[in-house]
């Protein structure tokens, strides 16, 4: 691309490229890469849901023999052999053939999917390398195979506007096909049993889904390369999975993350010298994934850890209220939490030193306890809450003993874990059932 | 076609040694459904190699080996971490890790290590051809058995020799443990050795074998060598020791055949040789197809023959049973498949010119009907099925002569059961 310059990069260059003022060629490549990322993210969602992510890896590697064969074919017909549509057609054909080989291995041998993928990947790529080494012999140089190598790692820098449009066009076909078949693909990826019973041709849909993967792979060959194009099919969907559980949203988010990765990667590659676009696009996708894994509000590590921590605090608070209430009931005193109670709880539940004060602060804030001379005293609402927790606990102990055949010595533990899980409605139901059972007994 | 020690000894040696170490360890990957770990590993060692080079500035074998092995282990750990923290499906987690690592490696090569021979292209298909004996090679193959060979051997061959030796030692010493961990990890842990620790040990060895083979044969052939020999052996045998031996034979055979093919096949067409590592992968593919088609037990042909024979047998037995029942209640049997009938006549079980059983056919048919009715009565009396539901099950079971339910005089429908 025109902008790969050796001198220092200025902020103006960055803004220029990112805001589509970097010239026609640059813009075409940026749009093409973004469309590629979008289509890979969208198609990749279904591959991920069908647990077929790594089939894409085999398809990517398997395009090489097709590219070289198409090149040889074109040369033998007298062409220059560098016609991109012809090469991509060859790539698509051998990519599709590799899918058939995987299915044949699964159908006719007792090998499993992981082995089938690895076999097809290695053997097809080996064949591609053999053919490539044949093409690159000195006596064949007249046919100028120089560009073929770029398909392995991708080479956006060499991409002209026309090539980028071809890439974007193929990507658009992939996106549109997915949109048209959205309902069918969704059903087949979530519940193939049901889809089969409902009369959907699940096998055919699987085939179509893999053909879409082939299509996206072929689209990405020139920009990202056949080894790394799998990253665009896997990473955005996996990252999007952290953000949402709903399929429609998942497809949109995955497509969006893919588009952003493609756009940023292509822009970086345009701005910095010696940065192969394929790698930068994949690294952008990787960064997006890391951010999603850590920060996504739904399944992100921070959010999940936060929710777990809050739940732990809540449970600890409940234990504390319960202990204070029960102690007060057995001694007929005022329910209080003394330093001794706290130490006992620390010992019993293995609380770290910081947990007690945090829990106490939380209980105080919610108005369950008040500070008094010797420690903390339960407020009326705290007493009510403690009573309720203690009752739930008893209820469960009795239930487990009566119905679930749990040894009495073990009941206390399970009762403690279970009581925090049950909804109030379920507790009421259980209570009624137990009372009824008790009354019915002789 | 002739091979010369100068050009061909060390490439061939390196290929065979890589085949041995990868092929042997690959068995445990395939058994544990971890085939693609090799794929992931061989892609992700690339940044390890580059970073090791960038940090030390030297390109000696131990440094490279250490860097790449660390990268391999990092891959395994990262995959585990993403799987657990993000609840990502294992295949996808592998894909995320190795593609990002590989991208990082390619970028680092382009930006920082461009002037070394860590060329991104040779990473994939290796440099077997460059392992030639540079000077003083013996003219004949008898000359290679001497100290000159040992002195001339390139470092890659030594590394591979060490790796192959260590891999064999690992498998021999920990055979029982590896076998148990491959088939039943929970049981292995219950028996007092940690399947997880063994998993990581195996992964370290796989990383080592990958790295050692990497330079010579390239990352793609490493994947093929890890998976295909073991998969081929799986198609030919059921027992682990014989699987290991068969996979070794396949791996070595493919290495040699592939190497010879890379020279011989183009020569046949008056062309110069093609990439040897790629040819080996293709040879592996050919051997796998051969095993899948012609394997004695699980091969496509053997299975087809067995199925046809079984189907024919069942059809014939069904015909005999129908004729027997027809004679019993003097009804006319319905439409009869003429091919099945011909087969029955050829075997002398059905009369030549009538739709009736011969003496021998009657005996056979009595046995079949006996089995059918004994199963029916068993299913009703012992298994508690309704009398009108047992026919289909009995129809299937009657073709299995190995087991027979206890003898009773009549079936649930009151028909007599023919005596044995």
Coordinates of C-alpha atoms in Angstrom, one line a residue, chain A:
Chain A
X1 CA 0.0 0.0 0.0
X2 CA 1.1 3.5 -0.7
X3 CA 1.4 4.6 2.9
X4 CA 4.1 2.2 4.0
X5 CA 6.9 4.8 4.5
X6 CA 10.1 4.6 6.4
X7 CA 10.0 7.9 8.2
X8 CA 8.4 8.5 11.6
X9 CA 4.7 8.2 11.8
X10 CA 2.7 11.3 12.7
X11 CA -0.7 11.5 14.3
X12 CA -2.0 13.1 11.2
X13 CA -1.2 9.9 9.2
X14 CA -3.0 7.8 11.7
X15 CA -6.1 10.0 11.6
X16 CA -5.9 10.2 7.8
X17 CA -5.9 6.4 7.3
X18 CA -8.5 5.7 10.0
X19 CA -10.9 8.3 8.7
X20 CA -10.7 6.9 5.1
X21 CA -8.7 9.7 3.7
X22 CA -5.7 7.6 2.9
X23 CA -6.4 7.3 -0.8
X24 CA -8.6 5.1 -2.9
X25 CA -6.5 2.0 -2.6
X26 CA -6.1 2.2 1.1
X27 CA -9.8 2.7 1.6
X28 CA -10.7 -0.2 -0.6
X29 CA -8.4 -2.4 1.5
X30 CA -9.8 -1.1 4.8
X31 CA -13.3 -1.7 3.7
X32 CA -12.4 -5.1 2.3
X33 CA -10.7 -6.2 5.5
X34 CA -13.6 -5.0 7.6
X35 CA -16.1 -6.9 5.5
X36 CA -13.9 -9.9 5.7
X37 CA -13.8 -9.7 9.5
X38 CA -17.5 -9.2 9.6
X39 CA -18.3 -12.2 7.5
X40 CA -15.7 -14.4 9.3
X41 CA -17.2 -13.4 12.7
X42 CA -20.8 -14.2 11.5
X43 CA -20.0 -17.5 9.9
X44 CA -17.6 -18.4 12.7
X45 CA -20.4 -18.2 15.2
X46 CA -22.2 -21.2 13.7
X47 CA -18.9 -23.1 13.3
X48 CA -18.2 -22.5 17.0
X49 CA -21.7 -23.6 18.1
X50 CA -21.4 -26.7 16.0
X51 CA -18.0 -27.4 17.6
X52 CA -16.5 -27.2 14.1
X53 CA -14.0 -24.4 14.8
X54 CA -11.0 -26.4 13.9
X55 CA -12.4 -27.8 10.7
X56 CA -11.8 -24.2 9.5
X57 CA -8.1 -24.7 10.2
X58 CA -8.0 -27.8 8.0
X59 CA -9.9 -26.0 5.3
X60 CA -7.4 -23.1 5.4
X61 CA -4.4 -25.3 5.0
X62 CA -6.1 -27.4 2.4
X63 CA -6.5 -24.5 0.0
X64 CA -2.8 -24.5 -0.8
X65 CA -2.8 -27.5 -3.3
X66 CA -5.8 -26.0 -5.0
X67 CA -4.1 -22.6 -5.4
X68 CA -1.0 -24.2 -6.9
X69 CA -3.0 -26.6 -9.1
X70 CA -5.1 -23.7 -10.4
X71 CA -1.9 -21.8 -11.1
X72 CA -0.4 -24.7 -13.0
X73 CA -3.6 -25.2 -14.9
X74 CA -3.8 -21.5 -15.8
X75 CA -0.2 -21.5 -17.0
X76 CA -0.7 -24.7 -19.1
X77 CA -3.6 -22.9 -20.8
X78 CA -1.3 -20.1 -21.7
X79 CA -2.4 -17.5 -19.1
X80 CA -0.1 -15.8 -16.7
X81 CA -1.4 -17.8 -13.8
X82 CA -1.7 -14.8 -11.6
X83 CA -5.4 -14.3 -12.2
X84 CA -6.8 -14.0 -8.7
X85 CA -10.3 -15.3 -9.4
X86 CA -8.8 -18.5 -11.0
X87 CA -6.5 -19.1 -8.0
X88 CA -9.3 -18.5 -5.5
X89 CA -11.6 -20.9 -7.4
X90 CA -8.9 -23.5 -7.1
X91 CA -8.6 -22.7 -3.4
X92 CA -12.3 -23.1 -2.9
X93 CA -12.4 -26.4 -4.8
X94 CA -9.6 -28.0 -2.7
X95 CA -11.1 -26.5 0.5
X96 CA -14.4 -28.1 -0.3
X97 CA -12.6 -31.4 -1.1
X98 CA -10.9 -31.3 2.3
X99 CA -14.3 -31.1 4.0
X100 CA -15.5 -34.1 2.0
X101 CA -12.3 -36.0 3.1
X102 CA -13.0 -35.2 6.7
X103 CA -16.6 -36.5 6.4
X104 CA -15.3 -39.6 4.6
X105 CA -12.8 -40.3 7.3
X106 CA -15.5 -39.9 10.0
X107 CA -18.0 -42.0 8.0
X108 CA -15.8 -44.9 6.9
X109 CA -13.2 -45.3 9.6
X110 CA -13.3 -45.4 13.4
X111 CA -11.1 -42.3 13.7
X112 CA -12.6 -39.3 15.5
X113 CA -13.0 -35.7 14.4
X114 CA -9.8 -34.4 15.9
X115 CA -7.7 -37.0 14.1
X116 CA -9.6 -36.5 10.9
X117 CA -9.0 -32.8 11.0
X118 CA -5.3 -33.2 11.7
X119 CA -4.8 -35.8 9.0
X120 CA -6.5 -33.7 6.3
X121 CA -4.7 -30.6 7.4
X122 CA -1.3 -32.2 7.3
X123 CA -1.6 -34.3 4.1
X124 CA -3.3 -31.6 2.0
X125 CA -0.8 -29.0 3.1
X126 CA 2.0 -31.4 2.4
X127 CA 0.7 -31.9 -1.1
X128 CA 0.5 -28.1 -1.5
X129 CA 4.1 -27.8 -0.4
X130 CA 5.2 -30.4 -2.8
X131 CA 3.3 -28.7 -5.7
X132 CA 4.7 -25.4 -4.7
X133 CA 8.2 -26.6 -4.6
X134 CA 7.6 -28.0 -8.1
X135 CA 6.3 -24.7 -9.4
X136 CA 9.2 -22.8 -7.9
X137 CA 11.9 -24.7 -9.7
X138 CA 14.1 -22.4 -11.8
X139 CA 12.8 -23.9 -15.1
X140 CA 9.3 -22.7 -14.1
X141 CA 10.3 -19.2 -13.2
X142 CA 9.1 -17.9 -16.5
X143 CA 5.6 -18.5 -15.2
X144 CA 6.3 -16.1 -12.3
X145 CA 4.9 -18.0 -9.3
X146 CA 6.2 -15.3 -6.9
X147 CA 2.8 -14.3 -5.7
X148 CA 1.7 -17.8 -4.6
X149 CA 3.8 -17.7 -1.4
X150 CA 1.8 -14.7 -0.2
X151 CA -1.3 -16.8 0.2
X152 CA 0.3 -18.7 3.0
X153 CA 0.8 -15.7 5.4
X154 CA -1.2 -13.1 3.6
X155 CA 0.0 -9.9 2.1
X156 CA -2.3 -7.0 2.3
X157 CA 0.4 -4.6 1.2
X158 CA 0.4 -6.2 -2.3
X159 CA -3.4 -5.8 -2.6
X160 CA -4.9 -3.6 -5.2
X161 CA -8.3 -2.0 -5.0
X162 CA -9.7 -4.6 -7.4
X163 CA -8.4 -7.5 -5.3
X164 CA -9.8 -5.9 -2.1
X165 CA -13.2 -5.5 -3.8
X166 CA -13.2 -9.2 -4.8
X167 CA -12.4 -10.1 -1.2
X168 CA -15.2 -7.8 0.1
X169 CA -17.6 -9.2 -2.5
X170 CA -17.0 -12.8 -1.5
X171 CA -17.3 -11.8 2.1
X172 CA -20.6 -10.1 1.4
X173 CA -21.9 -13.2 -0.3
X174 CA -21.0 -15.1 2.9
X175 CA -22.8 -12.6 5.1
X176 CA -26.0 -12.5 2.9
X177 CA -26.2 -16.3 2.8
X178 CA -26.0 -16.4 6.6
X179 CA -28.7 -13.9 6.9
X180 CA -31.0 -15.7 4.5
X181 CA -30.4 -19.1 6.3
X182 CA -30.2 -17.6 9.8
X183 CA -33.2 -19.5 11.2
X184 CA -32.2 -22.9 9.8
X185 CA -28.6 -22.6 10.8
X186 CA -29.6 -21.4 14.3
X187 CA -31.8 -24.4 14.8
X188 CA -29.3 -26.9 13.5
X189 CA -26.5 -25.5 15.7
X190 CA -28.5 -25.4 18.9
X191 CA -30.6 -28.5 18.7
X192 CA -29.8 -30.8 15.8
X193 CA -32.0 -33.6 17.2
X194 CA -35.0 -31.3 17.2
X195 CA -34.1 -29.8 13.8
X196 CA -33.9 -33.3 12.3
X197 CA -37.3 -34.3 13.8
X198 CA -38.8 -31.1 12.6
X199 CA -37.8 -32.0 9.1
X200 CA -34.8 -29.8 8.5
X201 CA -32.0 -31.3 6.4
X202 CA -29.4 -31.0 9.1
X203 CA -26.7 -32.7 7.1
X204 CA -27.3 -30.3 4.2
X205 CA -27.2 -27.4 6.6
X206 CA -23.9 -28.6 8.0
X207 CA -22.6 -28.8 4.5
X208 CA -23.8 -25.3 3.7
X209 CA -22.2 -24.0 6.9
X210 CA -18.9 -25.5 6.0
X211 CA -19.2 -24.2 2.5
X212 CA -19.6 -20.7 4.0
X213 CA -16.4 -21.4 6.0
X214 CA -14.7 -22.3 2.7
X215 CA -16.0 -19.1 1.2
X216 CA -14.7 -16.9 4.0
X217 CA -11.4 -18.7 4.0
X218 CA -11.0 -18.1 0.3
X219 CA -12.0 -14.4 0.8
X220 CA -9.4 -14.1 3.5
X221 CA -6.6 -15.8 1.7
X222 CA -5.0 -12.8 0.1
X223 CA -5.2 -10.5 3.1
X224 CA -4.7 -12.8 6.1
X225 CA -3.2 -15.9 4.5
X226 CA -4.3 -19.5 4.7
X227 CA -2.8 -20.3 8.1
X228 CA -4.1 -17.4 10.0
X229 CA -7.6 -17.0 8.4
X230 CA -8.8 -19.5 10.9
X231 CA -8.2 -17.0 13.6
X232 CA -10.8 -14.7 12.2
X233 CA -13.3 -17.5 12.2
X234 CA -12.6 -18.5 15.8
X235 CA -11.5 -15.5 17.8
X236 CA -14.4 -13.0 17.3
X237 CA -17.1 -15.6 18.0
X238 CA -15.3 -16.9 21.1
X239 CA -14.9 -13.3 22.3
X240 CA -18.5 -12.5 21.5
X241 CA -19.5 -15.5 23.6
X242 CA -18.3 -13.6 26.6
X243 CA -20.7 -10.8 26.0
X244 CA -24.0 -12.4 25.4
X245 CA -26.0 -15.6 25.5
X246 CA -28.5 -14.7 22.7
X247 CA -27.8 -15.9 19.3
X248 CA -28.9 -12.9 17.3
X249 CA -26.8 -10.6 19.5
X250 CA -23.9 -13.1 19.4
X251 CA -23.8 -13.0 15.6
X252 CA -23.9 -9.2 15.6
X253 CA -21.2 -8.8 18.3
X254 CA -19.0 -11.4 16.6
X255 CA -19.4 -9.7 13.3
X256 CA -18.7 -6.3 14.8
X257 CA -15.6 -7.5 16.7
X258 CA -14.3 -9.2 13.5
X259 CA -14.9 -6.0 11.4
X260 CA -13.1 -3.9 14.0
X261 CA -10.2 -6.3 14.0
X262 CA -10.0 -6.4 10.2
X263 CA -10.2 -2.6 10.0
X264 CA -7.7 -1.8 12.7
X265 CA -5.3 -4.5 11.4
X266 CA -5.4 -3.3 7.9
X267 CA -4.9 0.3 9.0
X268 CA -1.9 -0.6 11.2
X269 CA -0.4 -2.6 8.3
X270 CA -0.9 0.4 6.1
X271 CA 0.8 2.8 8.5
X272 CA 3.8 0.8 9.7
X273 CA 6.4 -0.7 7.5
X274 CA 7.1 -4.4 7.6
X275 CA 3.9 -5.3 9.4
X276 CA 2.2 -8.2 7.6
X277 CA -1.5 -7.4 7.7
X278 CA -2.6 -11.0 8.4
X279 CA -0.6 -11.1 11.6
X280 CA -1.7 -7.7 12.7
X281 CA -5.3 -8.4 12.1
X282 CA -5.1 -11.6 14.1
X283 CA -3.3 -9.8 16.9
X284 CA -6.0 -7.2 16.9
X285 CA -8.5 -10.0 17.2
X286 CA -6.4 -11.5 20.0
X287 CA -6.4 -8.2 21.9
X288 CA -10.2 -7.9 21.5
X289 CA -10.5 -11.5 22.8
X290 CA -8.3 -10.7 25.9
X291 CA -10.4 -7.6 26.7
X292 CA -13.6 -9.6 26.3
X293 CA -12.3 -12.5 28.4
X294 CA -11.5 -10.1 31.2
X295 CA -14.0 -7.3 31.0
X296 CA -17.2 -8.6 29.4
X297 CA -20.1 -8.0 31.9
X298 CA -21.7 -11.4 31.3
X299 CA -19.1 -14.1 31.3
X300 CA -15.9 -12.0 31.6
X301 CA -13.5 -13.1 34.3
X302 CA -13.8 -9.9 36.3
X303 CA -17.6 -9.9 36.2
X304 CA -17.8 -13.6 37.1
X305 CA -15.2 -13.2 40.0
X306 CA -17.1 -10.1 41.2
X307 CA -20.4 -12.0 41.2
X308 CA -18.8 -14.9 43.1
X309 CA -17.2 -12.5 45.6
X310 CA -20.5 -10.8 46.3
X311 CA -22.2 -14.1 46.7
X312 CA -19.5 -15.2 49.1
X313 CA -20.0 -12.0 51.1
X314 CA -23.8 -12.5 51.2
X315 CA -23.5 -16.0 52.3
X316 CA -20.9 -15.1 55.0
X317 CA -23.3 -12.4 56.2
X318 CA -26.1 -14.9 56.4
X319 CA -24.0 -17.3 58.4
X320 CA -23.2 -14.5 60.8
X321 CA -26.8 -13.4 61.3
X322 CA -27.9 -17.0 61.7
X323 CA -25.2 -17.8 64.3
X324 CA -26.1 -14.7 66.3
X325 CA -29.8 -15.5 66.3
X326 CA -29.4 -19.1 67.2
X327 CA -26.9 -18.3 70.0
X328 CA -29.4 -15.7 71.4
X329 CA -32.3 -18.1 71.2
X330 CA -30.4 -20.9 73.0
X331 CA -29.3 -18.4 75.8
X332 CA -32.4 -16.4 75.8
X333 CA -30.4 -13.2 75.4
X334 CA -30.1 -10.4 72.9
X335 CA -28.8 -11.4 69.5
X336 CA -25.3 -9.9 69.3
X337 CA -22.1 -10.5 67.3
X338 CA -19.1 -10.3 69.6
X339 CA -15.5 -10.5 68.7
X340 CA -15.6 -14.1 69.9
X341 CA -18.5 -15.0 67.5
X342 CA -16.4 -13.5 64.7
X343 CA -13.4 -15.5 65.6
X344 CA -15.5 -18.7 65.9
X345 CA -16.9 -18.1 62.4
X346 CA -13.4 -17.4 61.0
X347 CA -12.3 -20.8 62.4
X348 CA -15.4 -22.7 61.3
X349 CA -15.6 -21.4 57.7
X350 CA -12.0 -20.7 57.1
X351 CA -12.5 -16.9 56.6
X352 CA -9.5 -14.8 55.8
X353 CA -8.9 -12.0 58.3
X354 CA -10.3 -9.3 56.0
X355 CA -13.6 -11.0 55.4
X356 CA -15.2 -10.4 58.8
X357 CA -14.9 -6.6 58.9
X358 CA -16.2 -6.4 55.3
X359 CA -19.2 -8.6 56.0
X360 CA -20.0 -6.6 59.2
X361 CA -19.8 -3.3 57.2
X362 CA -22.2 -4.7 54.7
X363 CA -24.7 -5.9 57.3
X364 CA -24.5 -2.5 59.0
X365 CA -25.1 -0.7 55.7
X366 CA -28.2 -2.8 55.1
X367 CA -29.5 -2.0 58.6
X368 CA -29.3 -5.5 60.0
X369 CA -26.9 -4.7 62.9
X370 CA -25.9 -1.7 65.0
X371 CA -22.7 -1.0 66.7
X372 CA -22.8 -1.4 70.5
X373 CA -20.1 -1.5 73.3
X374 CA -19.2 -5.2 73.1
X375 CA -19.5 -5.6 69.4
X376 CA -22.7 -5.5 67.3
X377 CA -26.3 -6.0 68.1
X378 CA -28.9 -7.2 65.7
X379 CA -31.6 -4.7 64.8
X380 CA -35.3 -5.9 64.6
X381 CA -34.9 -6.5 60.9
X382 CA -31.6 -8.3 61.5
X383 CA -33.4 -10.5 64.0
X384 CA -36.1 -11.3 61.5
X385 CA -33.6 -12.1 58.8
X386 CA -31.6 -14.3 61.1
X387 CA -34.7 -16.1 62.2
X388 CA -35.7 -16.7 58.6
X389 CA -32.3 -18.1 57.7
X390 CA -32.2 -20.3 60.7
X391 CA -35.7 -21.6 59.9
X392 CA -34.7 -22.4 56.3
X393 CA -31.6 -24.2 57.6
X394 CA -33.7 -26.3 59.9
X395 CA -36.2 -27.0 57.2
X396 CA -33.5 -28.3 54.9
X397 CA -31.8 -30.4 57.6
X398 CA -35.1 -32.1 58.3
X399 CA -35.9 -32.5 54.6
X400 CA -32.5 -34.0 53.8
X401 CA -32.8 -36.3 56.7
X402 CA -36.3 -37.4 56.0
X403 CA -36.2 -37.7 52.2
X404 CA -32.7 -37.7 50.9
X405 CA -31.1 -40.4 53.0
X406 CA -28.3 -38.2 54.1
X407 CA -26.4 -39.2 57.2
X408 CA -27.2 -36.7 60.0
X409 CA -23.6 -35.9 60.5
X410 CA -23.4 -34.7 56.9
X411 CA -26.6 -32.8 56.8
X412 CA -25.4 -29.6 58.3
X413 CA -22.9 -28.9 55.5
X414 CA -25.4 -29.6 52.7
X415 CA -28.1 -27.6 54.4
X416 CA -25.8 -24.7 54.6
X417 CA -25.0 -24.8 50.9
X418 CA -28.4 -25.5 49.7
X419 CA -30.3 -22.9 51.7
X420 CA -28.7 -20.1 49.7
X421 CA -29.8 -21.6 46.4
X422 CA -33.5 -22.1 47.0
X423 CA -36.1 -19.5 46.1
X424 CA -38.5 -18.3 48.8
X425 CA -41.4 -20.0 46.9
X426 CA -39.7 -23.3 46.9
X427 CA -39.0 -23.0 50.6
X428 CA -42.7 -22.4 51.3
X429 CA -43.6 -25.4 49.2
X430 CA -41.1 -27.6 51.0
X431 CA -42.4 -26.3 54.4
X432 CA -45.9 -27.2 53.5
X433 CA -44.9 -30.6 52.3
X434 CA -42.9 -31.4 55.4
X435 CA -45.7 -30.3 57.7
X436 CA -48.1 -32.4 55.8
X437 CA -45.8 -35.4 56.0
X438 CA -45.3 -34.9 59.7
X439 CA -49.0 -34.7 60.4
X440 CA -49.6 -37.9 58.4
X441 CA -47.2 -39.9 60.4
X442 CA -48.6 -42.1 63.2

